[in-house]
CSV table of C-alpha atoms in Angstrom, one decimal:
chain,number,residue,atom,x,y,z
A,244,MET,CA,11.1,6.3,18.7
A,245,ILE,CA,12.2,6.9,15.1
A,246,TYR,CA,10.6,9.7,13.1
A,247,VAL,CA,11.8,10.3,9.5
A,248,LYS,CA,10.3,12.9,7.1
A,249,GLY,CA,11.4,13.8,3.6
A,250,LEU,CA,14.9,12.3,4.0
A,251,ASN,CA,17.2,12.6,0.9
A,252,LYS,CA,20.6,11.1,0.4
A,253,SER,CA,22.8,11.0,-2.7
A,254,TYR,CA,26.2,9.8,-3.6
A,255,GLY,CA,27.2,12.1,-6.5
A,256,PRO,CA,24.5,11.8,-9.2
A,257,HIS,CA,23.1,8.6,-7.6
A,258,HIS,CA,20.0,9.3,-5.5
A,259,VAL,CA,19.8,6.5,-2.9
A,260,LEU,CA,17.0,7.8,-0.7
A,261,LYS,CA,14.3,10.1,-2.1
A,262,ASP,CA,11.9,11.7,0.2
A,263,LEU,CA,12.1,8.9,2.7
A,264,THR,CA,9.3,9.1,5.3
A,265,MET,CA,8.6,6.5,8.0
A,266,HIS,CA,8.2,6.1,11.7
A,267,VAL,CA,8.9,3.4,14.3
A,268,GLU,CA,6.9,3.3,17.5
A,269,LYS,CA,8.6,2.8,20.8
A,270,GLY,CA,8.5,-0.8,21.9
A,271,GLU,CA,7.8,-2.3,18.5
A,272,ILE,CA,9.8,-4.5,16.2
A,273,TYR,CA,9.8,-3.0,12.7
A,274,GLY,CA,11.0,-4.9,9.6
A,275,PHE,CA,12.8,-2.9,7.0
A,276,ILE,CA,12.8,-4.8,3.8
A,277,GLY,CA,13.7,-4.2,0.1
A,278,LYS,CA,15.7,-5.5,-2.8
A,279,ASN,CA,19.5,-5.5,-2.7
A,280,GLY,CA,20.7,-1.9,-3.3
A,281,ALA,CA,17.4,-0.4,-2.2
A,282,GLY,CA,19.2,1.8,0.3
A,283,LYS,CA,18.4,0.0,3.6
A,284,SER,CA,22.0,0.0,4.9
A,285,THR,CA,22.4,3.7,3.9
A,286,ALA,CA,19.2,4.5,5.8
A,287,MET,CA,20.5,2.5,8.8
A,288,ASN,CA,23.8,4.5,8.8
A,289,LEU,CA,21.8,7.8,8.8
A,290,PHE,CA,19.6,6.7,11.7
A,291,ALA,CA,22.7,5.7,13.7
A,292,GLY,CA,24.3,9.1,13.1
A,293,LEU,CA,27.2,7.6,11.0
A,294,ALA,CA,26.4,9.6,7.9
A,295,GLN,CA,24.8,12.9,6.9
A,296,PHE,CA,21.8,13.4,4.6
A,297,GLN,CA,21.3,16.3,2.2
A,298,SER,CA,17.8,17.3,3.3
A,299,GLY,CA,14.9,16.1,5.5
A,300,GLU,CA,14.4,15.4,9.1
A,301,CYS,CA,15.5,12.4,11.2
A,302,LEU,CA,14.6,12.2,14.9
A,303,ILE,CA,15.5,9.5,17.4
A,304,ALA,CA,13.5,9.7,20.6
A,305,GLY,CA,12.7,13.2,19.7
A,306,LYS,CA,16.3,14.3,19.1
A,307,ALA,CA,18.0,14.9,15.8
A,308,THR,CA,20.5,12.1,14.9
A,309,SER,CA,24.1,13.0,15.6
A,310,MET,CA,27.4,11.6,16.7
A,311,HIS,CA,26.4,12.6,20.2
A,312,SER,CA,23.3,10.4,20.1
A,313,ARG,CA,25.4,7.4,19.0
A,314,LYS,CA,28.0,8.0,21.8
A,315,SER,CA,25.2,8.3,24.4
A,316,GLY,CA,24.7,4.5,24.2
A,317,LYS,CA,21.0,4.9,23.6
A,318,VAL,CA,21.3,3.6,20.1
A,319,GLY,CA,22.9,0.2,19.4
A,320,TYR,CA,23.8,-0.4,15.7
A,321,LEU,CA,24.9,-3.7,14.3
A,322,PRO,CA,26.1,-3.4,10.7
A,323,GLU,CA,25.9,-6.4,8.3
A,324,ASN,CA,29.6,-7.0,8.5
A,325,PRO,CA,30.8,-5.7,11.9
A,326,GLY,CA,34.6,-5.0,12.3
A,327,PHE,CA,36.7,-6.4,15.2
A,328,TYR,CA,40.2,-6.5,16.5
A,329,GLN,CA,41.2,-9.9,15.3
A,330,TYR,CA,43.8,-10.4,18.0
A,331,MET,CA,41.3,-9.9,20.9
A,332,THR,CA,39.2,-12.7,22.4
A,333,GLY,CA,35.5,-12.3,22.5
A,334,LEU,CA,35.6,-11.4,26.2
A,335,GLU,CA,38.4,-8.9,25.7
A,336,TYR,CA,36.5,-7.2,22.9
A,337,LEU,CA,33.4,-6.7,25.1
A,338,LEU,CA,35.5,-5.4,27.9
A,339,PHE,CA,37.1,-3.0,25.5
A,340,ILE,CA,33.7,-1.7,24.4
A,341,ASP,CA,32.6,-1.5,28.0
A,342,SER,CA,35.6,0.7,28.9
A,343,MET,CA,33.9,3.5,27.0
A,344,PHE,CA,31.1,3.5,29.6
A,345,LYS,CA,33.6,3.7,32.5
A,346,ARG,CA,32.1,1.0,34.7
A,347,LYS,CA,34.0,-0.8,37.4
A,348,ASN,CA,35.9,-3.8,36.2
A,349,SER,CA,33.9,-6.3,38.2
A,350,ALA,CA,30.6,-4.9,36.8
A,351,ALA,CA,32.1,-4.9,33.3
A,352,ARG,CA,33.2,-8.5,33.4
A,353,ARG,CA,29.8,-9.6,34.8
A,354,ASN,CA,28.0,-7.8,32.0
A,355,ALA,CA,30.3,-9.2,29.4
A,356,ALA,CA,29.8,-12.8,30.7
A,357,GLU,CA,26.0,-12.3,30.7
A,358,LEU,CA,26.0,-11.0,27.1
A,359,LEU,CA,28.2,-13.9,25.9
A,360,GLU,CA,25.8,-16.3,27.4
A,361,THR,CA,22.9,-14.5,25.8
A,362,VAL,CA,24.4,-14.9,22.3
A,363,LYS,CA,25.6,-18.4,23.1
A,364,LEU,CA,29.4,-17.6,22.9
A,365,SER,CA,30.3,-18.5,26.5
A,366,ASP,CA,32.4,-21.5,25.4
A,367,ASP,CA,34.3,-19.2,23.0
A,368,ALA,CA,34.9,-16.3,25.3
A,369,TYR,CA,38.7,-16.8,25.4
A,370,ARG,CA,39.0,-17.7,21.8
A,371,ARG,CA,40.6,-15.1,19.5
A,372,ILE,CA,38.1,-13.4,17.2
A,373,GLY,CA,40.3,-14.1,14.2
A,374,GLY,CA,39.3,-17.7,14.7
A,375,TYR,CA,35.6,-17.0,14.8
A,376,SER,CA,33.2,-18.0,12.0
A,377,ARG,CA,31.2,-15.2,10.3
A,378,GLY,CA,28.1,-16.4,12.2
A,379,MET,CA,30.0,-16.2,15.5
A,380,ARG,CA,31.1,-12.7,14.6
A,381,GLN,CA,27.5,-11.7,14.1
A,382,ARG,CA,26.6,-13.0,17.5
A,383,LEU,CA,29.5,-11.1,19.0
A,384,GLY,CA,28.5,-8.0,17.2
A,385,LEU,CA,25.0,-8.2,18.7
A,386,ALA,CA,26.6,-8.7,22.2
A,387,SER,CA,28.8,-5.6,21.6
A,388,VAL,CA,25.8,-3.3,20.7
A,389,LEU,CA,24.1,-4.5,23.9
A,390,VAL,CA,27.0,-3.5,26.2
A,391,GLY,CA,25.6,0.0,26.8
A,392,ASP,CA,22.0,-1.3,27.3
A,393,PRO,CA,20.6,0.8,24.4
A,394,ASP,CA,16.9,1.7,24.1
A,395,LEU,CA,16.9,1.3,20.3
A,396,LEU,CA,18.5,-1.5,18.3
A,397,LEU,CA,19.3,-1.0,14.6
A,398,LEU,CA,20.1,-4.5,13.2
A,399,ASP,CA,21.3,-4.8,9.6
A,400,GLU,CA,21.0,-8.4,8.4
A,401,PRO,CA,21.7,-9.9,11.9
A,402,SER,CA,21.2,-13.5,10.9
A,403,SER,CA,22.5,-13.6,7.3
A,404,ALA,CA,25.6,-15.7,8.2
A,405,LEU,CA,23.8,-18.0,10.6
A,406,ASP,CA,22.6,-21.6,10.1
A,407,PRO,CA,18.9,-22.5,10.7
A,408,GLU,CA,19.6,-23.2,14.4
A,409,GLY,CA,21.5,-20.0,14.8
A,410,ARG,CA,18.8,-18.0,13.0
A,411,ASN,CA,16.2,-19.4,15.4
A,412,ASP,CA,18.4,-18.4,18.3
A,413,MET,CA,18.7,-14.9,16.9
A,414,VAL,CA,14.9,-14.6,16.5
A,415,ASN,CA,14.4,-15.7,20.1
A,416,ILE,CA,17.1,-13.3,21.3
A,417,ILE,CA,15.5,-10.3,19.5
A,418,LYS,CA,12.0,-11.3,20.8
A,419,ASP,CA,13.4,-11.4,24.4
A,420,LEU,CA,15.1,-8.0,24.0
A,421,ASN,CA,11.8,-6.6,22.8
A,422,ARG,CA,10.1,-8.0,25.8
A,423,GLN,CA,12.6,-6.2,27.9
A,424,GLY,CA,11.4,-2.9,26.4
A,425,LYS,CA,13.8,-2.4,23.6
A,426,THR,CA,12.7,-1.0,20.2
A,427,VAL,CA,14.1,-2.9,17.3
A,428,LEU,CA,14.5,-1.8,13.6
A,429,ILE,CA,15.7,-4.9,11.7
A,430,SER,CA,16.7,-5.1,8.1
A,431,SER,CA,16.9,-8.5,6.5
A,432,HIS,CA,16.4,-10.4,3.3
A,433,ILE,CA,15.3,-13.5,5.2
A,434,LEU,CA,11.6,-12.7,5.1
A,435,ASP,CA,10.7,-15.8,7.1
A,436,ASP,CA,12.5,-14.3,10.1
A,437,ILE,CA,10.9,-10.9,9.6
A,438,GLU,CA,7.5,-12.5,9.5
A,439,LYS,CA,8.2,-14.4,12.8
A,440,ILE,CA,9.2,-11.4,14.9
A,441,CYS,CA,8.0,-8.1,13.5
A,442,ASP,CA,4.9,-6.1,14.4
A,443,ARG,CA,5.1,-3.9,11.3
A,444,ILE,CA,7.1,-3.7,8.1
A,445,GLY,CA,8.1,-1.1,5.6
A,446,ILE,CA,9.1,-1.8,2.0
A,447,LEU,CA,11.9,0.4,0.8
A,448,HIS,CA,11.6,0.7,-3.0
A,449,CYS,CA,13.1,3.3,-5.4
A,450,GLY,CA,14.5,5.3,-2.4
A,451,HIS,CA,11.3,5.7,-0.4
A,452,ILE,CA,8.8,3.7,1.6
A,453,HIS,CA,6.6,2.1,-1.0
A,454,LEU,CA,4.3,0.5,1.5
A,455,GLU,CA,4.0,0.3,5.3
A,456,THR,CA,1.7,-2.0,7.1
A,457,ASN,CA,1.0,-4.3,10.1
A,458,LEU,CA,1.8,-7.9,9.4
A,459,THR,CA,-1.7,-8.9,10.5
A,460,ASP,CA,-3.2,-6.9,7.7
A,461,LEU,CA,-1.4,-8.6,4.8
A,462,ASP,CA,-4.1,-11.2,3.8
A,463,ASP,CA,-7.1,-8.9,4.5
A,464,LYS,CA,-5.9,-5.7,2.9
A,465,TYR,CA,-3.3,-6.4,0.3
A,466,LEU,CA,-3.3,-9.9,-1.0
A,467,PRO,CA,-6.1,-11.6,-3.0
A,468,PRO,CA,-7.4,-14.8,-1.3
A,469,SER,CA,-6.1,-18.2,-2.3
A,470,TYR,CA,-7.9,-21.5,-1.6
A,471,GLN,CA,-6.6,-25.0,-1.7
A,472,ALA,CA,-9.1,-27.6,-2.8
A,473,VAL,CA,-9.2,-31.4,-2.7
A,474,PHE,CA,-11.8,-33.1,-4.9
A,475,GLU,CA,-13.2,-36.7,-5.0
A,476,LYS,CA,-12.5,-36.5,-8.7
A,477,GLY,CA,-10.5,-33.7,-10.2
A,478,PRO,CA,-11.8,-31.2,-12.7
A,479,SER,CA,-11.7,-32.1,-16.3
A,480,PRO,CA,-9.6,-30.0,-18.8
A,481,GLU,CA,-12.8,-28.4,-19.9
A,482,ASN,CA,-13.7,-27.5,-16.3
A,483,ILE,CA,-10.2,-26.0,-15.7
A,484,ALA,CA,-10.4,-23.9,-18.9
A,485,ALA,CA,-13.8,-22.6,-17.9
A,486,LEU,CA,-12.6,-21.7,-14.4
A,487,LYS,CA,-9.6,-19.8,-15.7
A,488,ARG,CA,-11.9,-17.7,-17.9
A,489,LYS,CA,-13.9,-16.5,-14.9
A,490,PRO,CA,-13.5,-12.8,-14.3
A,491,TRP,CA,-13.0,-13.3,-10.5
A,492,MET,CA,-10.2,-15.9,-11.1
A,493,GLU,CA,-6.6,-14.5,-10.9
A,494,ASN,CA,-4.8,-17.8,-11.5
A,495,MET,CA,-4.9,-21.5,-10.6
A,496,GLU,CA,-2.3,-24.2,-10.3
A,497,THR,CA,-2.0,-27.8,-9.2
A,498,VAL,CA,0.4,-28.8,-6.4
A,499,ASN,CA,0.7,-32.5,-5.4
A,500,GLY,CA,-2.8,-33.3,-6.6
A,501,ARG,CA,-4.3,-30.2,-4.8
A,502,PHE,CA,-5.8,-27.4,-6.8
A,503,ILE,CA,-4.8,-23.8,-5.7
A,504,PHE,CA,-7.3,-21.1,-6.7
A,505,HIS,CA,-5.9,-17.6,-6.6
A,506,LEU,CA,-8.9,-15.3,-6.6
A,507,LYS,CA,-9.2,-11.6,-7.2
A,508,GLN,CA,-9.8,-9.3,-4.2
A,509,GLY,CA,-13.3,-9.3,-2.8
A,510,ASP,CA,-15.4,-11.4,-0.4
A,511,GLU,CA,-17.7,-12.5,-3.1
A,512,SER,CA,-14.9,-14.4,-4.9
A,513,LYS,CA,-15.2,-17.5,-2.6
A,514,VAL,CA,-19.0,-17.6,-3.0
A,515,LEU,CA,-18.6,-17.5,-6.8
A,516,LEU,CA,-16.0,-20.2,-6.7
A,517,LEU,CA,-18.2,-22.6,-4.6
A,518,LYS,CA,-21.2,-21.8,-6.8
A,519,THR,CA,-19.2,-22.6,-10.0
A,520,LEU,CA,-17.8,-25.8,-8.6
A,521,GLY,CA,-21.3,-26.9,-7.6
A,522,GLU,CA,-22.6,-26.2,-11.1
A,523,MET,CA,-19.8,-28.3,-12.5
A,524,ASN,CA,-20.9,-31.2,-10.2
A,525,LEU,CA,-17.4,-31.3,-8.6
A,526,ALA,CA,-17.5,-33.0,-5.1
A,527,VAL,CA,-15.2,-30.9,-2.8
A,528,GLN,CA,-13.6,-32.9,0.0
A,529,SER,CA,-12.0,-29.8,1.5
A,530,LEU,CA,-11.5,-26.2,0.7
A,531,LEU,CA,-9.1,-24.3,2.9
A,532,ARG,CA,-7.8,-20.7,2.6
A,533,LYS,CA,-4.1,-20.7,1.9
A,534,LYS,CA,-2.2,-18.3,4.2
A,535,SER,CA,-0.1,-15.8,2.3
A,536,THR,CA,3.5,-15.3,3.2
A,537,LEU,CA,5.5,-12.1,3.6
A,538,GLU,CA,7.4,-13.2,0.5
A,539,ASP,CA,4.1,-13.3,-1.5
A,540,PHE,CA,3.3,-9.8,-0.4
A,541,PHE,CA,6.8,-8.5,-1.0
A,542,LEU,CA,7.0,-9.8,-4.6
A,543,LYS,CA,3.6,-8.5,-5.5
A,544,ALA,CA,4.2,-5.1,-3.9
A,545,VAL,CA,7.6,-4.6,-5.6
A,546,ASN,CA,7.2,-6.3,-8.9
A,547,GLY,CA,4.0,-4.6,-9.5
A,548,ASN,CA,5.7,-1.2,-9.3
A,549,GLU,CA,8.8,-1.6,-11.4
């Protein structure tokens, strides 16, 4: 659905995107993450055909990005801070957007009502947008990009202004849209949301994709294993010092009476840990692998490549 190769974009002497290469498969939800200022919004603008790049290739559904592809309605782009006509009501704004598609008024009103219900703004349909909160505007923005029933959704920080309940609603809406066959590229600094909905992620760092992976591969391929242990009697200071000196031990910490062992990569690390604990005569009540989060992965990937 999205194919990008060797994309370069500069603003004067500042190189924002450097040889950006990535792809998003049709029907998947792709998480686009990176530090503030990494160039995510710039890339989104390029994908949507709202800006030009200096060199490289960018194809959407096999066609070069352009103003025409944006007008065709096949790409729906929600910027982080969408602009609206403040004097319009939510319903009026969606009907205004719909007028570009030249549908009959009855069909347009039916479509607008359904979209307002989808984003949970039905009760505020006749309220002026100037009185909407920022979170309500993000919801209306999503409804507006769905008016033309696009195949591809480009969502830049779609839940940044929402409260926890609103974020959960947004996650469920995006999942439902994906089930309907829509491809989604989502940029967000709320990594918990990305982890809940995305099939794959790409980390944008220093202007290019530093790493691209399936979310299911994080623990097995990229993050060293961590284990949480509970003992009948905790290790002595001498035991702890000895464990920290082991070559297969990355780090260890204590959280609420539980010991967390961060091991170096390799299947043999757990075996060596259990063997060492046995040699120390430490009775283990439980030893569970601690699931790594996307935040763990992101921080390790980015901070290890400054």
